[in-house]
Amino acid sequence: MAEKGGKMRINFAHYLLGCRFDNWIRLLWQNKFRIAPSKIPMALCITAVSAVMFPVAMLEKLIYDRRIKRSAPIHDPVFIIGHWRSGTTYLQNILSRDPQFAWCDPVSTTTLSISQLLRKPLTKFESKVLKTARPMDNMIYRIDLPIEDTFGLATISPYSIIHMIAFPVYYRQYLPGAFVADLSPKAQASWKRSYTYLINKLSWFYGGKQLMLKSPDNTAHIRQLLELYPDSSFVNIHRDPYTTVMSTIHMFKKQMDILRLSRLPDGDIDVILEDTIIYIFGRMYRELFELEPRLPENRIISIAYEDLTRDPYACLSDIYSRLELPGYEEALPRFREYIDSQKGYVKNNFTLNPRLREKINRELGFYFEHYGYEMETDS
């Protein structure tokens, strides 16, 4: 697809502004330094910020890394999994109100490498820019709400699927950022080191509290997470696949409009996104359904987004009971406060076109059957 004209703007909520300089150079090299003309100012801004902050990052590494590397989690994390736009954010926002859990806060995540030495100014800065950082729906980021761990990984590693948003022209090379098993052995080892560092730094910062983490791409590499954290627990939230796929397409298009640095790939971007998203959706859930029966019953629970929005307290009670987590009654008032604050939330509405419906029906029939969703047909 030819590059369209556009205003040259600086987006101070861009996730790569917190990228460590050496990782930023790797990303540019991977993408052959092919920055779209209208995105050059943003790329120069990222280069300048990451270069200026690199000495701070190295100083922070020098001061804290020995302690961080010794700070493996006392309790293995609870992972919220599920496809993008299936309700993972809403569920984590609720559960994050329980003070027994720690999670990826925006400063520790999007500015991982400098989050200790510059925490106060970063907190002040991010509390302002995060308000406009979620363009795909009516939810807002807040400094006191969790953020996806993939954003932290993306600042120190090229192996994150989120980079396909910034560099869509070469989007295929970032699919293994979700399906880590597709990476070379060397790249897998690098991914594991980076992810372990992220988790250790969070665990150290929060004094050993149990981490409760959420990133949709975690659904695609549960085996790798279990290798690192064998006693992890998982909360899988699923949603009607038509809505989930349409909302994910909308999300990726919105994010690419704002965050991309390269041109778009050749071809029809709608078709590319449809095919890519449905491929990821199908593969991640086939792998989950294969793995799920092997996990102990007290280590994984699946809930429907539709049930969570209809009766959130029943779902939350089931999660705590099934995973044998303490503290539900104590956390209940905080849960209720957050849930009540979201009563005015307005969901996006989408129209399902026949082409997309046919693709979803053909590729995700096993998902409909597993969770009991009704498949739409012409008849």
XYZ file of C-alpha atoms in Angstrom:
379
model
C 0.000 0.000 0.000
C 1.381 3.383 -0.918
C 2.262 5.737 1.882
C -0.342 8.426 2.361
C 0.491 11.948 3.272
C 0.030 13.116 6.803
C 1.028 15.714 9.343
C 4.360 15.294 11.059
C 3.532 14.888 14.736
C 5.301 13.884 17.920
C 3.356 11.409 20.043
C 4.582 11.595 23.631
C 2.573 8.491 24.491
C 4.485 6.344 21.980
C 5.585 3.117 23.646
C 9.065 3.303 22.082
C 9.934 6.567 23.828
C 10.943 4.380 26.764
C 12.993 2.034 24.598
C 16.574 1.438 25.666
C 18.931 2.895 23.063
C 20.645 -0.371 22.104
C 17.272 -2.051 21.561
C 16.056 0.894 19.486
C 19.078 0.567 17.194
C 18.387 -3.184 16.841
C 14.813 -2.430 15.824
C 15.936 0.111 13.238
C 18.461 -2.384 11.879
C 15.824 -5.147 11.696
C 13.630 -2.827 9.656
C 16.450 -1.571 7.417
C 16.002 1.966 8.792
C 12.907 2.272 6.588
C 11.018 5.077 8.329
C 8.049 6.617 6.516
C 8.725 10.286 5.634
C 5.872 11.599 7.788
C 7.177 9.546 10.737
C 10.765 10.809 10.655
C 10.194 13.446 13.395
C 8.814 10.739 15.715
C 11.740 8.425 14.950
C 14.211 11.263 15.590
C 12.464 12.032 18.874
C 12.730 8.377 19.973
C 16.399 8.351 18.948
C 17.153 11.518 20.883
C 15.285 10.493 24.029
C 16.698 6.967 24.096
C 20.238 8.252 23.463
C 20.012 10.861 26.223
C 18.504 8.345 28.644
C 20.961 5.549 27.823
C 23.597 6.691 30.377
C 20.839 6.841 32.996
C 19.764 3.332 32.034
C 23.346 2.068 32.354
C 23.744 3.790 35.718
C 20.504 2.237 36.950
C 21.736 -1.127 35.714
C 25.030 -0.666 37.562
C 23.329 0.311 40.820
C 20.452 -2.164 40.930
C 21.086 -5.126 38.629
C 22.831 -7.351 41.158
C 19.854 -7.081 43.494
C 17.357 -7.465 40.676
C 18.954 -10.655 39.352
C 18.640 -12.177 42.831
C 14.980 -11.166 43.142
C 13.116 -14.066 41.574
C 9.436 -14.002 42.598
C 8.677 -15.615 45.964
C 5.344 -16.763 44.547
C 4.997 -17.549 40.851
C 2.720 -15.076 39.035
C -0.963 -15.224 38.255
C -1.334 -14.653 34.503
C -4.531 -13.294 32.959
C -4.700 -14.688 29.441
C -7.088 -14.353 26.521
C -7.091 -12.874 23.039
C -6.882 -9.126 22.561
C -10.220 -7.389 23.177
C -11.651 -10.309 25.128
C -11.888 -8.435 28.429
C -8.394 -9.003 29.828
C -7.897 -5.322 30.668
C -11.204 -4.984 32.499
C -10.544 -8.163 34.483
C -7.023 -7.139 35.449
C -8.129 -3.653 36.414
C -10.611 -5.196 38.829
C -8.184 -7.746 40.278
C -5.446 -5.139 40.619
C -7.508 -3.478 43.351
C -6.590 -6.397 45.644
C -3.551 -5.077 47.577
C -1.992 -8.536 47.904
C -1.022 -8.342 44.203
C 1.593 -6.313 42.363
C 1.440 -5.671 38.626
C 3.072 -3.812 35.752
C 2.548 -0.169 36.583
C 3.089 2.254 33.661
C 6.375 3.736 34.906
C 8.007 0.386 35.734
C 6.871 -0.984 32.397
C 7.043 1.596 29.602
C 10.250 3.111 31.026
C 11.640 -0.088 32.500
C 15.339 0.768 32.165
C 15.130 4.134 33.959
C 12.155 3.495 36.227
C 14.060 3.749 39.507
C 16.359 6.732 39.121
C 13.731 8.889 37.389
C 10.532 7.552 38.952
C 9.217 10.876 40.286
C 9.479 12.924 37.071
C 8.343 9.945 34.983
C 5.286 9.489 37.172
C 4.349 13.124 36.738
C 4.925 12.990 32.977
C 3.132 9.689 32.352
C 0.123 10.616 34.453
C -0.561 13.322 31.865
C 0.196 11.560 28.582
C -1.443 8.217 29.419
C -4.905 9.773 29.292
C -4.756 9.762 25.490
C -2.809 6.508 25.067
C -5.712 4.121 24.382
C -7.315 5.146 21.083
C -9.255 1.958 20.311
C -11.951 2.219 22.974
C -13.402 4.387 25.709
C -11.207 3.044 28.507
C -8.349 5.201 29.758
C -4.940 4.385 31.145
C -4.201 5.724 34.602
C -0.983 5.781 36.513
C -2.610 3.648 39.239
C -3.867 0.953 36.861
C -1.850 -1.921 35.347
C -0.446 -2.067 31.857
C 0.556 -5.022 29.686
C 3.925 -6.599 30.429
C 4.646 -6.824 26.680
C 5.281 -3.066 26.711
C 8.066 -3.576 29.243
C 9.551 -6.413 27.231
C 9.393 -4.268 24.078
C 11.678 -1.644 25.623
C 14.566 -4.097 26.067
C 13.904 -6.806 23.463
C 13.157 -6.932 19.728
C 11.109 -10.105 20.339
C 7.719 -8.604 21.116
C 4.680 -8.801 18.878
C 3.828 -5.194 19.714
C 6.647 -4.103 17.362
C 4.483 -5.077 14.393
C 2.413 -1.987 15.237
C 5.430 0.290 14.903
C 6.911 -1.485 11.874
C 3.958 -2.961 9.960
C 5.819 -3.175 6.638
C 7.766 -6.116 8.109
C 5.008 -7.322 10.413
C 5.617 -11.037 9.763
C 8.983 -10.996 11.540
C 7.234 -10.073 14.802
C 4.720 -12.931 14.895
C 7.271 -15.110 16.751
C 7.137 -12.452 19.482
C 3.883 -14.154 20.399
C 4.756 -17.706 19.360
C 8.131 -17.819 21.072
C 8.635 -21.444 20.045
C 9.067 -20.166 16.475
C 12.170 -18.179 17.420
C 15.647 -19.613 16.941
C 17.191 -21.237 20.060
C 19.420 -18.180 20.514
C 16.484 -15.789 20.203
C 14.393 -17.896 22.592
C 17.170 -17.692 25.174
C 17.324 -13.922 24.680
C 13.541 -13.628 25.089
C 13.651 -15.639 28.317
C 16.474 -13.501 29.733
C 14.602 -10.296 28.924
C 11.308 -11.539 30.311
C 12.966 -12.860 33.478
C 14.664 -9.509 33.979
C 11.331 -7.689 33.652
C 9.666 -9.983 36.191
C 12.587 -9.867 38.615
C 12.704 -6.088 38.515
C 8.985 -5.858 39.252
C 9.279 -8.431 42.027
C 12.193 -6.560 43.563
C 10.475 -3.175 43.324
C 7.278 -4.489 44.946
C 9.080 -6.271 47.755
C 8.225 -9.812 46.699
C 4.455 -9.377 46.341
C 2.817 -11.935 44.076
C 2.621 -10.564 40.544
C -0.685 -10.566 38.696
C 0.152 -9.963 35.026
C -1.772 -9.540 31.799
C -0.747 -9.482 28.177
C -2.792 -11.186 25.445
C 0.306 -12.570 23.734
C 1.023 -14.561 26.916
C -1.810 -16.818 25.727
C 0.482 -17.924 22.908
C 3.514 -18.829 25.020
C 2.159 -20.509 28.126
C 4.705 -23.319 27.762
C 7.564 -20.829 28.002
C 5.979 -19.144 31.019
C 5.652 -22.512 32.743
C 9.312 -23.252 32.051
C 10.216 -20.035 33.845
C 7.497 -20.168 36.545
C 6.296 -23.767 36.982
C 3.738 -22.960 39.697
C 2.016 -20.132 37.829
C -1.759 -19.842 37.744
C -3.835 -18.737 34.768
C -7.165 -16.950 34.398
C -8.403 -17.339 30.829
C -11.148 -14.958 29.727
C -12.937 -15.640 26.444
C -15.497 -13.684 24.433
C -17.764 -14.024 21.411
C -15.267 -14.493 18.534
C -17.056 -12.193 16.077
C -16.857 -9.249 18.464
C -13.343 -10.164 19.547
C -11.936 -10.306 16.012
C -13.714 -7.150 14.807
C -12.587 -5.236 17.890
C -8.997 -6.477 17.503
C -8.902 -5.351 13.862
C -10.196 -1.959 14.955
C -7.549 -1.801 17.704
C -4.641 -2.679 15.411
C -5.749 -0.169 12.774
C -6.116 2.608 15.339
C -2.757 1.824 16.926
C -1.016 1.654 13.555
C -2.458 5.036 12.620
C -0.894 6.541 15.721
C 2.191 4.438 16.488
C 3.575 3.159 13.204
C 6.952 4.403 12.033
C 7.230 2.501 8.755
C 4.851 2.521 5.838
C 2.011 0.018 5.742
C 2.589 -3.344 4.033
C 1.728 -3.797 0.379
C -1.820 -5.018 -0.204
C -5.197 -4.462 1.404
C -4.509 -3.674 5.069
C -7.976 -4.877 6.082
C -7.390 -8.301 4.535
C -3.874 -8.504 5.995
C -5.150 -7.712 9.482
C -8.090 -10.102 9.187
C -5.894 -12.988 8.103
C -3.141 -12.263 10.636
C -5.470 -11.822 13.596
C -7.544 -14.908 12.806
C -4.334 -16.938 12.377
C -3.027 -15.809 15.778
C -6.424 -16.355 17.404
C -6.777 -19.878 16.046
C -3.251 -20.988 16.789
C -3.096 -19.620 20.332
C -6.364 -21.292 21.329
C -5.540 -24.616 19.693
C -2.353 -24.654 21.745
C -4.207 -23.588 24.894
C -6.861 -26.299 24.476
C -4.099 -28.872 24.060
C -2.279 -27.701 27.184
C -5.221 -26.891 29.463
C -6.100 -30.497 30.466
C -2.519 -31.068 31.623
C -2.669 -28.310 34.238
C -4.002 -29.009 37.745
C -7.565 -27.782 38.284
C -6.407 -25.257 40.876
C -4.016 -23.631 38.402
C -6.314 -22.546 35.574
C -9.842 -21.228 35.264
C -11.776 -20.022 32.226
C -14.497 -17.391 32.451
C -16.662 -15.730 29.815
C -16.489 -11.975 29.293
C -20.263 -12.052 28.990
C -20.515 -13.572 32.485
C -17.998 -11.113 33.919
C -20.020 -8.110 32.749
C -23.340 -9.676 33.784
C -22.308 -10.904 37.270
C -18.741 -9.833 38.059
C -18.853 -10.881 41.714
C -19.759 -14.473 40.907
C -16.832 -14.641 38.463
C -14.410 -13.077 40.919
C -15.516 -15.446 43.674
C -15.007 -18.403 41.330
C -11.495 -17.216 40.445
C -10.429 -16.953 44.075
C -12.053 -20.252 44.992
C -10.746 -22.248 42.016
C -7.186 -20.901 42.221
C -7.206 -21.120 46.029
C -6.353 -17.445 46.433
C -6.895 -15.824 49.837
C -8.343 -12.390 50.510
C -11.497 -12.219 48.423
C -13.732 -10.803 51.164
C -11.129 -8.258 52.181
C -10.704 -7.073 48.588
C -14.431 -7.049 47.765
C -15.076 -3.371 48.684
C -12.230 -2.314 46.376
C -13.573 -4.501 43.589
C -17.002 -2.963 44.016
C -15.607 0.573 43.905
C -13.867 -0.029 40.567
C -16.799 -1.924 39.020
C -19.183 0.860 40.024
C -16.868 3.443 38.465
C -17.211 1.706 35.087
C -21.004 1.648 34.889
C -21.057 4.480 32.363
C -18.600 2.772 30.025
C -19.810 2.659 26.408
C -18.637 -0.261 24.269
C -17.743 0.046 20.598
C -20.216 -1.399 18.091
C -19.151 -3.152 14.887
C -20.904 -4.525 11.821
C -19.863 -8.007 10.710
C -19.352 -8.223 6.957
C -19.926 -11.539 5.116
C -16.274 -11.945 4.107
C -15.016 -11.691 7.684
C -17.832 -13.867 9.013
C -16.908 -16.623 6.547
C -13.241 -16.481 7.584
C -14.093 -16.619 11.294
C -16.512 -19.507 10.803
C -13.990 -21.457 8.735
C -10.942 -20.956 10.973
C -12.433 -20.690 14.466
C -15.200 -23.303 14.416
C -13.379 -25.275 17.135
C -13.511 -22.207 19.410
C -17.270 -21.781 18.906
C -17.761 -25.443 19.774
C -15.477 -25.420 22.818
C -17.135 -22.433 24.498
C -20.634 -22.855 23.131
C -20.863 -19.652 21.090
C -23.492 -19.612 18.346
C -22.147 -19.442 14.802
C -23.901 -17.110 12.350
C -24.702 -18.381 8.869
C -26.703 -17.170 5.843
C -29.486 -19.642 6.508
